[in-house]
Amino acid sequence: MAATDTPELAAFRAEAREWLATNFPASLKGRAAIMVNLNVETDEPDFLAWKRAMGAKGWGVPTWPKAYGGGGLSKDEARVLSQEMVKIGAFSPIGGMGVMMFGPTLLEYGTEAQKQRFMPGIVNGTTRWCQGFSEPGAGSDLASLATRCEDKGDHYLVNGQKIWTSGGQYADWIFCLVRTDTTRKHEGISFLVFDMKSPGVEVRPIQLISGNSPFCETFFTDVKVPKDQLVGPLNGGWSIAKRLLQFERQSLSGAGGGTGGGTARFGAPDLERMVDKYVGRDEAGRVADADLRQRLIAHHMEARAFALTLSRAAAEAKSGSGPSAATSIMKNVGAKIAQDRAELSMEMMGHQGLGWEGEGFNAYELGMVRGWLGGKAVTIYGGSTEIQNNIVAKRMLGLLDHQ
Amino acid sequence: MAVLSEEQTILRDSAREWVKDKAPVQALRKLRDSGAAFGYDPALYAEMAAMGWAGIVVPEAYGGSEFGYLSLGLVLEETGRTLVASPLVSSALGAASALMLGGTAAQKEAWLPKIASGDAVATLAIEEGPRHEPLSTALAASRTGSGFTLNGTKSFVPDGMAADVFIVAARSSGKPGEAAGISLFLVPADARGVTRTALKLMDSRGAAVIAFDGVAVGEEALIGAPDKGFEVLEPALDRVRAGLAAEMLGTALQAFETTIDYLKVRVQFGQTLGSFQALQHRAAKMFTELELTRSCVEAALSAIDTGTNDIRELASLAKARANETLHLISNEMVQMHGGIGMTDAHDAGLYLKRARAAEAAYGNAAYHRERFGRLHGF
Ligand SMILES: Cc1cc2nc3c(=O)[nH]c(=O)nc-3n(C[C@H](O)[C@H](O)[C@H](O)COP(=O)(O)OP(=O)(O)OC[C@H]3O[C@@H](n4cnc5c(N)ncnc54)[C@H](O)[C@@H]3O)c2cc1C
């Protein structure tokens, strides 16, 4: 029991601890980073059992309502659950875009029938979702999207192209923004979901600078979509998309709390280990490279300031209603800290941080290089740093565009 | 831009043409995907040498054109633009400089003409740890009756798989951290006891780990006086740093121009990206940094040509600035291209990878800020 627990929370803590002890397989301890990967399907029996248990309990999405399979926990209970999980090296086996983005959006905008239909797959982690927002001509200016959706009476017909669809090659379903009115920009967009196995859907993986192919070009040719798969009103998709992007930024910044992986989940001790291995220390134990030392210190202080801001925001939001415009600064700060940390690591490793594959480099070093490269995307996706800053300047500070 | 002589202008223009024609970025991509053994294309290097580029700093008496470091810098700037992989820096600049600075007449006669013609590749074998710190040289050179025996390992030897001969920094006395006690040796790659292992680096250039296991060398292998090798090594390294800074300047310039071109054509929100002030100011900042960097690079190369006494601080200034500028621009190139910049099909990633490899080589920015500071009594 933690010193600050109320009697009710203390009881919940005991319950959670017991349930975790019974259900979390020891063989999975501390393996979150390896196992919870959008693109990797593992069939280790222990992992599958853990996923089934968490799915049935609803604790992969602890604060979602019980009626749709969620845990029905309060924020405090969810925090206690997360603390207890961290203690024993447990992690949520249920994640991905369904949990991070689509689920919370559907809870707000979906019809009862849609929630009954789609929530179980998200809560149990059995349906993988991908996000079909960006197009070649519509990136930062997402509302200029052109994928056509025509009303054919008993179904919709979708034609067009999406790009940068993360996990598109592995996904079961897609949530997609489509144009249902070509005469208006924001007011001509609708939010549609459909099966990636529908005839007319084609994906082509794109290779990233890190060597991975985590995303795709996605083509739609005369894809027929049942009409009950429109979420929200026709031509009302833009507000839903904006809400979904808030959830996305929140989880990217780590501001969502819980067990999800945010870009700002840095392991500070790692940098210290790297100092010992690659840089060395002087007689007084200081980092041998004085210039690097100052930058490492500044980085740690920034990371601490960010962590404090996350907890302050969480405390303030306790009574409130989910993410606010402040998630924009969170995403930018979290992304910058993650990138700075990768650059500092690269600098410390020196020549050992230049390997691509093969002899002469260990797996950690090679992984750091790929991670540094892949991490360049965090200031681009989910609304780029520049777009977040525009949102802060315009919506929060009331600064107007150049007239 | 420095005031160039007519010959220098011709050299730069012909380098620009050749690079565009024969060695665009596509050539590096091909090299990477072919998994070539050397980390460069020998046929391309032969063409470069045939144009005299490998002999630009080499005296006429040894088959070079004695055209100077600023001139070689002009060529390196152009090859840097398209990330051309070649032993120009390792052999025609680094090894040639060490030989010119400290080699015996016999050593120069044996190697400089072949380096200048491109028939041989020589390279400096300096690094032992993950970060550039030549003073920490520990590879052992023990005296024997007739010379020395070398034992130890050099890592990250540029073009180490292709090299015919190594210039090896070894410790003949004193301890790591001291300049005194470092000796330089010329060691043929086929000497008994030398083994090499290729490294696969992210910038697709050639490098190797070279192990020296009881390698016997005679007195005639010494470059410079025994224990005083650092007096040759340090000025040789400064020549490499200044030349590499010129190459990095070219890399940064091309990354910048490619990015500016993109800002002029990519439309979002009904206007080109370049019309957003948030990006305009960053473009102006990059332009400013490039101008400052050019001044430092050209000053360092000119100081080497005229033999002034501030070569060390200018070389550190040039390398530090080139590192910072290329670091900034390579990151901005990816960021300003958005999703496209993250794809392997786009060149931005190649510039980013090359940028970090060049930054780590021969001292990162912190190393050169520190060195510049010490030279200034801070
Ligand atoms: C790894 C990765 C995964 C992704 N996954 C998905 C996914 O699953 N689904 C999906 O739909 N999309 C996904 N995206 C796409 C992502 O959302 C877009 O890349 C992003 O919105 C930027 O769009 P763009 O790439 O077209 O860049 P552009 O919009 O062309 O922007 C290029 C540059 O210009 C800047 N810029 C643009 N407008 C302005 C302005 N007004 N003021 C100042 N600067 C500006 C941008 O910030 C950026 O730096 C992913 C992207 C990446 C890199």
CSV table of C-alpha atoms in Angstrom, one decimal, chain A:
chain,number,residue,atom,x,y,z
A,1,MET,CA,0.0,0.0,0.0
A,2,ALA,CA,1.3,3.4,-0.9
A,3,ALA,CA,1.2,6.1,1.8
A,4,THR,CA,-1.3,8.2,-0.1
A,5,ASP,CA,-3.8,5.4,-0.8
A,6,THR,CA,-7.4,5.9,0.5
A,7,PRO,CA,-8.8,2.7,2.0
A,8,GLU,CA,-10.7,2.1,-1.3
A,9,LEU,CA,-7.6,2.5,-3.4
A,10,ALA,CA,-5.6,0.3,-1.0
A,11,ALA,CA,-8.2,-2.4,-1.5
A,12,PHE,CA,-8.0,-2.1,-5.2
A,13,ARG,CA,-4.2,-2.2,-5.1
A,14,ALA,CA,-4.4,-5.5,-3.2
A,15,GLU,CA,-6.9,-6.9,-5.7
A,16,ALA,CA,-4.8,-5.8,-8.7
A,17,ARG,CA,-1.7,-7.2,-7.2
A,18,GLU,CA,-3.4,-10.6,-6.6
A,19,TRP,CA,-4.9,-10.7,-10.1
A,20,LEU,CA,-1.6,-9.8,-11.7
A,21,ALA,CA,0.2,-12.4,-9.7
A,22,THR,CA,-2.2,-15.1,-10.9
A,23,ASN,CA,-2.4,-14.0,-14.5
A,24,PHE,CA,0.9,-12.4,-15.6
A,25,PRO,CA,3.2,-15.2,-16.9
A,26,ALA,CA,6.7,-14.7,-15.3
A,27,SER,CA,8.3,-15.6,-18.7
A,28,LEU,CA,7.1,-12.3,-20.1
A,29,LYS,CA,8.6,-10.2,-17.4
A,30,GLY,CA,10.1,-6.9,-18.7
A,31,ARG,CA,9.6,-7.9,-22.3
A,32,ALA,CA,7.2,-5.1,-23.3
A,33,ALA,CA,9.5,-3.5,-25.8
A,34,ILE,CA,10.0,-6.7,-27.7
A,35,MET,CA,6.4,-8.1,-27.5
A,36,VAL,CA,4.1,-5.1,-28.0
A,37,ASN,CA,5.0,-4.3,-31.5
A,38,LEU,CA,2.3,-3.3,-34.0
A,39,ASN,CA,4.0,-5.2,-36.7
A,40,VAL,CA,5.0,-8.4,-35.0
A,41,GLU,CA,2.6,-11.2,-34.4
A,42,THR,CA,3.9,-13.5,-31.7
A,43,ASP,CA,2.3,-16.8,-31.0
A,44,GLU,CA,4.1,-17.6,-27.8
A,45,PRO,CA,1.5,-19.4,-25.7
A,46,ASP,CA,2.2,-17.3,-22.6
A,47,PHE,CA,1.8,-14.1,-24.5
A,48,LEU,CA,-1.5,-15.2,-26.0
A,49,ALA,CA,-2.8,-16.3,-22.6
A,50,TRP,CA,-1.8,-13.0,-21.1
A,51,LYS,CA,-3.5,-11.2,-23.9
A,52,ARG,CA,-6.7,-13.2,-23.4
A,53,ALA,CA,-6.7,-12.6,-19.6
A,54,MET,CA,-6.1,-8.8,-20.0
A,55,GLY,CA,-8.7,-8.6,-22.8
A,56,ALA,CA,-11.3,-10.4,-20.7
A,57,LYS,CA,-10.6,-8.2,-17.7
A,58,GLY,CA,-10.6,-5.1,-19.8
A,59,TRP,CA,-7.4,-3.8,-18.2
A,60,GLY,CA,-5.7,-3.2,-21.6
A,61,VAL,CA,-8.0,-0.1,-21.6
A,62,PRO,CA,-8.5,0.3,-17.9
A,63,THR,CA,-10.5,3.5,-17.9
A,64,TRP,CA,-12.9,2.6,-20.7
A,65,PRO,CA,-16.5,1.8,-19.7
A,66,LYS,CA,-17.3,-1.8,-18.6
A,67,ALA,CA,-20.3,-1.8,-21.0
A,68,TYR,CA,-17.9,-2.0,-23.9
A,69,GLY,CA,-15.5,-4.4,-22.3
A,70,GLY,CA,-13.2,-1.8,-20.7
A,71,GLY,CA,-11.9,-2.0,-17.2
A,72,GLY,CA,-14.3,0.7,-15.9
A,73,LEU,CA,-11.6,1.9,-13.5
A,74,SER,CA,-11.3,5.5,-12.2
A,75,LYS,CA,-8.1,7.4,-13.1
A,76,ASP,CA,-6.7,6.8,-9.7
A,77,GLU,CA,-7.3,3.1,-9.9
A,78,ALA,CA,-5.7,3.0,-13.4
A,79,ARG,CA,-2.7,4.7,-11.9
A,80,VAL,CA,-2.5,2.1,-9.2
A,81,LEU,CA,-2.8,-0.7,-11.7
A,82,SER,CA,0.0,0.8,-13.8
A,83,GLN,CA,2.2,1.1,-10.7
A,84,GLU,CA,1.6,-2.5,-9.8
A,85,MET,CA,2.3,-3.7,-13.3
A,86,VAL,CA,5.6,-1.7,-13.4
A,87,LYS,CA,6.6,-3.3,-10.1
A,88,ILE,CA,6.5,-6.8,-11.5
A,89,GLY,CA,7.7,-6.0,-15.0
A,90,ALA,CA,4.2,-6.5,-16.5
A,91,PHE,CA,2.9,-4.6,-19.5
A,92,SER,CA,-0.3,-4.3,-21.5
A,93,PRO,CA,-0.3,-6.8,-24.4
A,94,ILE,CA,-3.1,-4.8,-26.0
A,95,GLY,CA,-2.2,-1.6,-27.9
A,96,GLY,CA,-2.0,-0.2,-31.4
A,97,MET,CA,-4.1,2.4,-33.1
A,98,GLY,CA,-7.4,0.9,-32.0
A,99,VAL,CA,-6.5,1.6,-28.4
A,100,MET,CA,-4.6,4.8,-28.9
A,101,MET,CA,-6.9,6.6,-31.4
A,102,PHE,CA,-9.9,4.8,-32.8
A,103,GLY,CA,-11.4,3.3,-29.6
A,104,PRO,CA,-11.6,6.6,-27.6
A,105,THR,CA,-13.0,8.4,-30.7
A,106,LEU,CA,-15.6,5.7,-31.3
A,107,LEU,CA,-16.7,5.9,-27.7
A,108,GLU,CA,-17.5,9.6,-28.3
A,109,TYR,CA,-18.9,9.5,-31.8
A,110,GLY,CA,-20.0,6.0,-32.6
A,111,THR,CA,-23.6,4.7,-32.6
A,112,GLU,CA,-24.5,2.1,-30.1
A,113,ALA,CA,-24.4,-0.6,-32.8
A,114,GLN,CA,-21.0,0.5,-33.9
A,115,LYS,CA,-19.6,0.4,-30.4
A,116,GLN,CA,-21.0,-3.1,-29.8
A,117,ARG,CA,-19.5,-4.2,-33.1
A,118,PHE,CA,-16.0,-2.7,-33.0
A,119,MET,CA,-15.1,-2.3,-29.3
A,120,PRO,CA,-14.6,-6.0,-28.5
A,121,GLY,CA,-11.9,-6.4,-31.1
A,122,ILE,CA,-10.1,-3.4,-29.8
A,123,VAL,CA,-10.4,-4.3,-26.1
A,124,ASN,CA,-9.3,-7.8,-26.7
A,125,GLY,CA,-6.5,-6.8,-29.1
A,126,THR,CA,-7.8,-9.1,-31.8
A,127,THR,CA,-8.5,-6.5,-34.5
A,128,ARG,CA,-5.5,-4.4,-35.8
A,129,TRP,CA,-6.5,-1.0,-37.0
A,130,CYS,CA,-4.6,1.4,-39.3
A,131,GLN,CA,-5.1,5.1,-40.0
A,132,GLY,CA,-5.9,6.2,-43.5
A,133,PHE,CA,-5.6,10.0,-43.2
A,134,SER,CA,-2.6,11.3,-45.1
A,135,GLU,CA,-2.5,11.4,-48.9
A,136,PRO,CA,0.3,12.4,-51.3
A,137,GLY,CA,-1.2,15.9,-51.6
A,138,ALA,CA,-2.6,16.1,-48.1
A,139,GLY,CA,-0.1,15.9,-45.3
A,140,SER,CA,0.0,18.9,-43.0
A,141,ASP,CA,-2.9,20.2,-44.9
A,142,LEU,CA,-4.9,17.1,-44.1
A,143,ALA,CA,-8.3,18.7,-45.0
A,144,SER,CA,-7.3,19.0,-48.6
A,145,LEU,CA,-7.6,15.2,-48.9
A,146,ALA,CA,-9.2,13.9,-52.1
A,147,THR,CA,-10.0,10.3,-51.7
A,148,ARG,CA,-13.6,10.1,-53.2
A,149,CYS,CA,-16.5,8.5,-51.5
A,150,GLU,CA,-19.7,8.4,-53.5
A,151,ASP,CA,-23.2,7.4,-52.2
A,152,LYS,CA,-24.4,4.5,-54.4
A,153,GLY,CA,-27.7,4.1,-52.7
A,154,ASP,CA,-27.1,0.9,-50.7
A,155,HIS,CA,-23.4,1.4,-50.2
A,156,TYR,CA,-20.5,3.8,-50.5
A,157,LEU,CA,-17.9,3.6,-53.2
A,158,VAL,CA,-14.4,4.6,-52.4
A,159,ASN,CA,-11.6,5.6,-54.9
A,160,GLY,CA,-8.3,7.2,-54.1
A,161,GLN,CA,-4.9,6.9,-52.5
A,162,LYS,CA,-3.6,7.1,-49.0
A,163,ILE,CA,0.1,7.2,-48.0
A,164,TRP,CA,2.3,6.6,-44.9
A,165,THR,CA,-0.3,4.1,-43.6
A,166,SER,CA,1.5,2.7,-40.6
A,167,GLY,CA,1.0,-1.0,-40.3
A,168,GLY,CA,-1.3,-1.0,-43.4
A,169,GLN,CA,0.2,-4.3,-44.5
A,170,TYR,CA,-0.7,-6.0,-41.2
A,171,ALA,CA,-4.0,-4.3,-40.4
A,172,ASP,CA,-7.4,-5.9,-40.4
A,173,TRP,CA,-9.4,-2.7,-40.6
A,174,ILE,CA,-8.8,0.9,-41.5
A,175,PHE,CA,-10.4,4.2,-40.2
A,176,CYS,CA,-10.3,6.6,-43.0
A,177,LEU,CA,-11.0,10.1,-44.0
A,178,VAL,CA,-12.8,10.5,-47.3
A,179,ARG,CA,-14.3,13.3,-49.4
A,180,THR,CA,-18.0,13.2,-49.6
A,181,ASP,CA,-18.5,16.8,-50.9
A,182,THR,CA,-16.1,18.3,-53.4
A,183,THR,CA,-17.5,21.8,-53.1
A,184,ARG,CA,-16.5,22.4,-49.5
A,185,LYS,CA,-13.1,21.7,-47.8
A,186,HIS,CA,-13.5,20.8,-44.1
A,187,GLU,CA,-17.2,20.4,-44.3
A,188,GLY,CA,-16.9,17.9,-47.2
A,189,ILE,CA,-15.0,15.2,-45.2
A,190,SER,CA,-16.5,12.0,-43.7
A,191,PHE,CA,-15.1,9.4,-41.4
A,192,LEU,CA,-15.4,5.8,-42.7
A,193,VAL,CA,-14.2,2.5,-41.5
A,194,PHE,CA,-13.8,-0.7,-43.5
A,195,ASP,CA,-12.2,-4.1,-43.8
A,196,MET,CA,-8.7,-4.1,-45.4
A,197,LYS,CA,-9.6,-7.3,-47.1
A,198,SER,CA,-12.4,-5.6,-49.1
A,199,PRO,CA,-12.0,-6.0,-52.8
A,200,GLY,CA,-10.2,-3.0,-54.3
A,201,VAL,CA,-7.8,-2.3,-51.4
A,202,GLU,CA,-4.1,-2.7,-52.2
A,203,VAL,CA,-1.1,-1.9,-50.0
A,204,ARG,CA,2.5,-1.4,-51.1
A,205,PRO,CA,5.1,-1.2,-48.3
A,206,ILE,CA,7.5,1.8,-48.3
A,207,GLN,CA,11.0,1.4,-47.0
A,208,LEU,CA,12.1,3.9,-44.3
A,209,ILE,CA,15.6,5.4,-43.9
A,210,SER,CA,16.1,3.0,-40.9
A,211,GLY,CA,15.7,0.1,-43.3
A,212,ASN,CA,12.3,-1.0,-41.9
A,213,SER,CA,9.1,-0.9,-43.8
A,214,PRO,CA,6.5,0.0,-41.2
A,215,PHE,CA,4.2,1.9,-43.5
A,216,CYS,CA,2.5,1.7,-46.9
A,217,GLU,CA,1.0,3.4,-49.8
A,218,THR,CA,-2.7,2.3,-49.8
A,219,PHE,CA,-4.8,2.3,-52.9
A,220,PHE,CA,-8.6,2.1,-53.1
A,221,THR,CA,-10.2,1.1,-56.4
A,222,ASP,CA,-14.0,0.9,-56.3
A,223,VAL,CA,-14.0,-0.3,-52.7
A,224,LYS,CA,-17.6,-1.0,-51.6
A,225,VAL,CA,-18.4,0.0,-48.0
A,226,PRO,CA,-21.6,-0.8,-46.2
A,227,LYS,CA,-23.4,2.4,-45.2
A,228,ASP,CA,-23.5,1.6,-41.5
A,229,GLN,CA,-19.7,2.0,-41.4
A,230,LEU,CA,-19.9,5.7,-41.6
A,231,VAL,CA,-18.9,7.1,-38.2
A,232,GLY,CA,-20.7,10.4,-37.2
A,233,PRO,CA,-22.7,12.4,-39.7
A,234,LEU,CA,-22.1,12.6,-43.4
A,235,ASN,CA,-19.7,15.5,-44.1
A,236,GLY,CA,-19.1,15.7,-40.3
A,237,GLY,CA,-15.8,13.8,-40.3
A,238,TRP,CA,-13.4,16.7,-39.7
A,239,SER,CA,-14.4,17.3,-36.1
A,240,ILE,CA,-14.0,13.6,-35.4
A,241,ALA,CA,-10.6,13.6,-37.1
A,242,LYS,CA,-9.5,16.5,-35.0
A,243,ARG,CA,-10.6,14.7,-31.8
A,244,LEU,CA,-8.8,11.6,-32.9
A,245,LEU,CA,-5.6,13.5,-33.6
A,246,GLN,CA,-5.8,14.9,-30.0
A,247,PHE,CA,-5.9,11.3,-28.7
A,248,GLU,CA,-3.0,10.5,-31.0
A,249,ARG,CA,-0.8,13.4,-29.8
A,250,GLN,CA,-1.7,12.6,-26.2
A,251,SER,CA,-0.4,9.0,-26.6
A,252,LEU,CA,2.6,10.1,-28.6
A,253,SER,CA,3.7,12.5,-25.9
A,254,GLY,CA,3.2,10.0,-23.1
A,255,ALA,CA,0.7,12.3,-21.6
A,256,GLY,CA,-1.9,9.5,-21.6
A,257,GLY,CA,-0.1,7.8,-18.7
A,258,GLY,CA,-0.9,4.2,-18.3
A,259,THR,CA,1.3,1.6,-19.9
A,260,GLY,CA,1.3,2.9,-23.5
A,261,GLY,CA,4.6,3.8,-25.0
A,262,GLY,CA,5.1,7.5,-25.6
A,263,THR,CA,8.0,9.1,-27.4
A,264,ALA,CA,9.2,10.6,-24.1
A,265,ARG,CA,9.7,7.4,-22.2
A,266,PHE,CA,13.4,7.8,-22.0
A,267,GLY,CA,15.5,5.6,-19.8
A,268,ALA,CA,17.8,8.2,-18.2
A,269,PRO,CA,20.2,5.6,-16.6
A,270,ASP,CA,21.0,4.4,-20.1
A,271,LEU,CA,22.9,7.6,-20.9
A,272,GLU,CA,24.9,7.1,-17.8
A,273,ARG,CA,25.8,3.6,-18.8
A,274,MET,CA,26.8,4.9,-22.2
A,275,VAL,CA,29.1,7.5,-20.6
A,276,ASP,CA,31.0,4.7,-18.8
A,277,LYS,CA,31.2,2.6,-21.9
A,278,TYR,CA,32.1,5.1,-24.6
A,279,VAL,CA,33.3,8.4,-23.0
A,280,GLY,CA,34.8,7.7,-19.7
A,281,ARG,CA,35.1,9.9,-16.5
A,282,ASP,CA,37.7,12.0,-14.9
A,283,GLU,CA,39.1,11.4,-11.4
A,284,ALA,CA,36.1,13.2,-9.8
A,285,GLY,CA,33.7,11.0,-11.7
A,286,ARG,CA,32.6,13.7,-14.1
A,287,VAL,CA,32.0,12.9,-17.8
A,288,ALA,CA,35.4,13.2,-19.4
A,289,ASP,CA,34.2,15.4,-22.2
A,290,ALA,CA,33.3,18.7,-20.5
A,291,ASP,CA,31.4,20.0,-23.5
A,292,LEU,CA,29.2,16.9,-23.8
A,293,ARG,CA,28.7,16.9,-20.0
A,294,GLN,CA,27.0,20.3,-20.1
A,295,ARG,CA,24.7,19.1,-22.8
A,296,LEU,CA,23.9,15.9,-21.0
A,297,ILE,CA,23.0,17.9,-17.9
A,298,ALA,CA,20.8,20.3,-19.9
A,299,HIS,CA,19.1,17.3,-21.5
A,300,HIS,CA,18.3,15.7,-18.1
A,301,MET,CA,17.0,18.9,-16.8
A,302,GLU,CA,14.7,19.4,-19.7
A,303,ALA,CA,13.5,15.8,-19.4
A,304,ARG,CA,12.8,16.4,-15.7
A,305,ALA,CA,10.9,19.6,-16.5
A,306,PHE,CA,8.8,17.7,-19.0
A,307,ALA,CA,8.1,14.9,-16.6
A,308,LEU,CA,6.9,17.4,-14.0
A,309,THR,CA,4.7,19.1,-16.6
A,310,LEU,CA,3.1,15.7,-17.5
A,311,SER,CA,2.3,15.1,-13.8
A,312,ARG,CA,1.0,18.6,-13.3
A,313,ALA,CA,-1.2,18.2,-16.4
A,314,ALA,CA,-2.4,14.8,-15.2
A,315,ALA,CA,-3.3,16.2,-11.8
A,316,GLU,CA,-5.1,19.2,-13.3
A,317,ALA,CA,-7.0,16.9,-15.7
A,318,LYS,CA,-8.2,14.6,-12.9
A,319,SER,CA,-11.5,16.3,-12.8
A,320,GLY,CA,-11.5,17.4,-16.4
A,321,SER,CA,-12.5,15.7,-19.6
A,322,GLY,CA,-9.6,14.2,-21.5
A,323,PRO,CA,-6.9,15.9,-23.6
A,324,SER,CA,-6.9,19.6,-24.2
A,325,ALA,CA,-5.0,21.9,-26.5
A,326,ALA,CA,-2.0,21.6,-24.2
A,327,THR,CA,-1.3,18.2,-25.8
A,328,SER,CA,0.2,20.2,-28.6
A,329,ILE,CA,3.1,21.4,-26.4
A,330,MET,CA,3.4,18.0,-24.9
A,331,LYS,CA,3.9,16.3,-28.2
A,332,ASN,CA,6.5,18.8,-29.3
A,333,VAL,CA,8.5,18.6,-26.1
A,334,GLY,CA,8.3,14.9,-25.9
A,335,ALA,CA,9.4,14.5,-29.5
A,336,LYS,CA,12.3,16.9,-29.1
A,337,ILE,CA,13.5,15.2,-25.9
A,338,ALA,CA,13.4,11.8,-27.6
A,339,GLN,CA,15.4,13.1,-30.6
A,340,ASP,CA,17.9,14.9,-28.5
A,341,ARG,CA,18.5,11.8,-26.5
A,342,ALA,CA,19.1,9.7,-29.7
A,343,GLU,CA,21.6,12.4,-31.0
A,344,LEU,CA,23.4,12.4,-27.7
A,345,SER,CA,23.6,8.7,-27.7
A,346,MET,CA,25.0,8.7,-31.3
A,347,GLU,CA,27.6,11.3,-30.3
A,348,MET,CA,28.7,9.3,-27.3
A,349,MET,CA,29.0,6.1,-29.3
A,350,GLY,CA,31.2,7.9,-31.8
A,351,HIS,CA,32.5,5.4,-34.4
A,352,GLN,CA,30.6,2.6,-32.7
A,353,GLY,CA,27.4,4.5,-33.6
A,354,LEU,CA,28.1,4.4,-37.3
A,355,GLY,CA,27.4,0.7,-37.9
A,356,TRP,CA,24.8,-0.6,-40.3
A,357,GLU,CA,25.1,-4.3,-39.8
A,358,GLY,CA,27.6,-7.1,-39.5
A,359,GLU,CA,30.8,-7.5,-37.5
A,360,GLY,CA,32.3,-4.9,-35.3
A,361,PHE,CA,29.1,-3.6,-33.6
A,362,ASN,CA,26.9,-5.2,-31.0
A,363,ALA,CA,23.1,-5.5,-31.2
A,364,TYR,CA,22.6,-2.5,-28.9
A,365,GLU,CA,24.8,-0.2,-31.1
A,366,LEU,CA,23.1,-1.3,-34.3
A,367,GLY,CA,19.7,-0.9,-32.6
A,368,MET,CA,20.5,2.6,-31.5
A,369,VAL,CA,21.4,3.6,-35.0
A,370,ARG,CA,18.2,2.3,-36.4
A,371,GLY,CA,16.3,3.9,-33.6
A,372,TRP,CA,17.9,7.2,-34.1
A,373,LEU,CA,16.9,7.2,-37.8
A,374,GLY,CA,13.4,6.0,-37.2
A,375,GLY,CA,13.0,8.6,-34.4
A,376,LYS,CA,13.3,11.4,-36.9
A,377,ALA,CA,9.7,10.7,-37.8
A,378,VAL,CA,8.3,11.7,-34.4
A,379,THR,CA,8.5,15.4,-35.3
A,380,ILE,CA,6.7,14.7,-38.6
A,381,TYR,CA,3.8,12.4,-37.8
A,382,GLY,CA,0.8,13.0,-35.6
A,383,GLY,CA,0.9,16.6,-36.7
A,384,SER,CA,4.5,17.9,-37.3
A,385,THR,CA,6.3,20.2,-34.8
A,386,GLU,CA,5.6,23.1,-37.1
A,387,ILE,CA,1.9,22.4,-37.2
A,388,GLN,CA,1.7,22.0,-33.5
A,389,ASN,CA,3.4,25.3,-33.0
A,390,ASN,CA,0.9,26.9,-35.4
A,391,ILE,CA,-1.9,25.5,-33.4
A,392,VAL,CA,-0.4,26.9,-30.2
A,393,ALA,CA,0.2,30.3,-31.7
A,394,LYS,CA,-3.2,30.6,-33.4
A,395,ARG,CA,-5.6,28.7,-31.1
A,396,MET,CA,-4.0,29.2,-27.7
A,397,LEU,CA,-2.3,32.6,-28.1
A,398,GLY,CA,-4.8,34.1,-30.6
A,399,LEU,CA,-2.1,35.2,-33.0
A,400,LEU,CA,-3.5,35.8,-36.4
A,401,ASP,CA,-2.2,34.7,-39.8
A,402,HIS,CA,-0.4,37.3,-41.8
A,403,GLN,CA,-3.3,39.1,-43.5
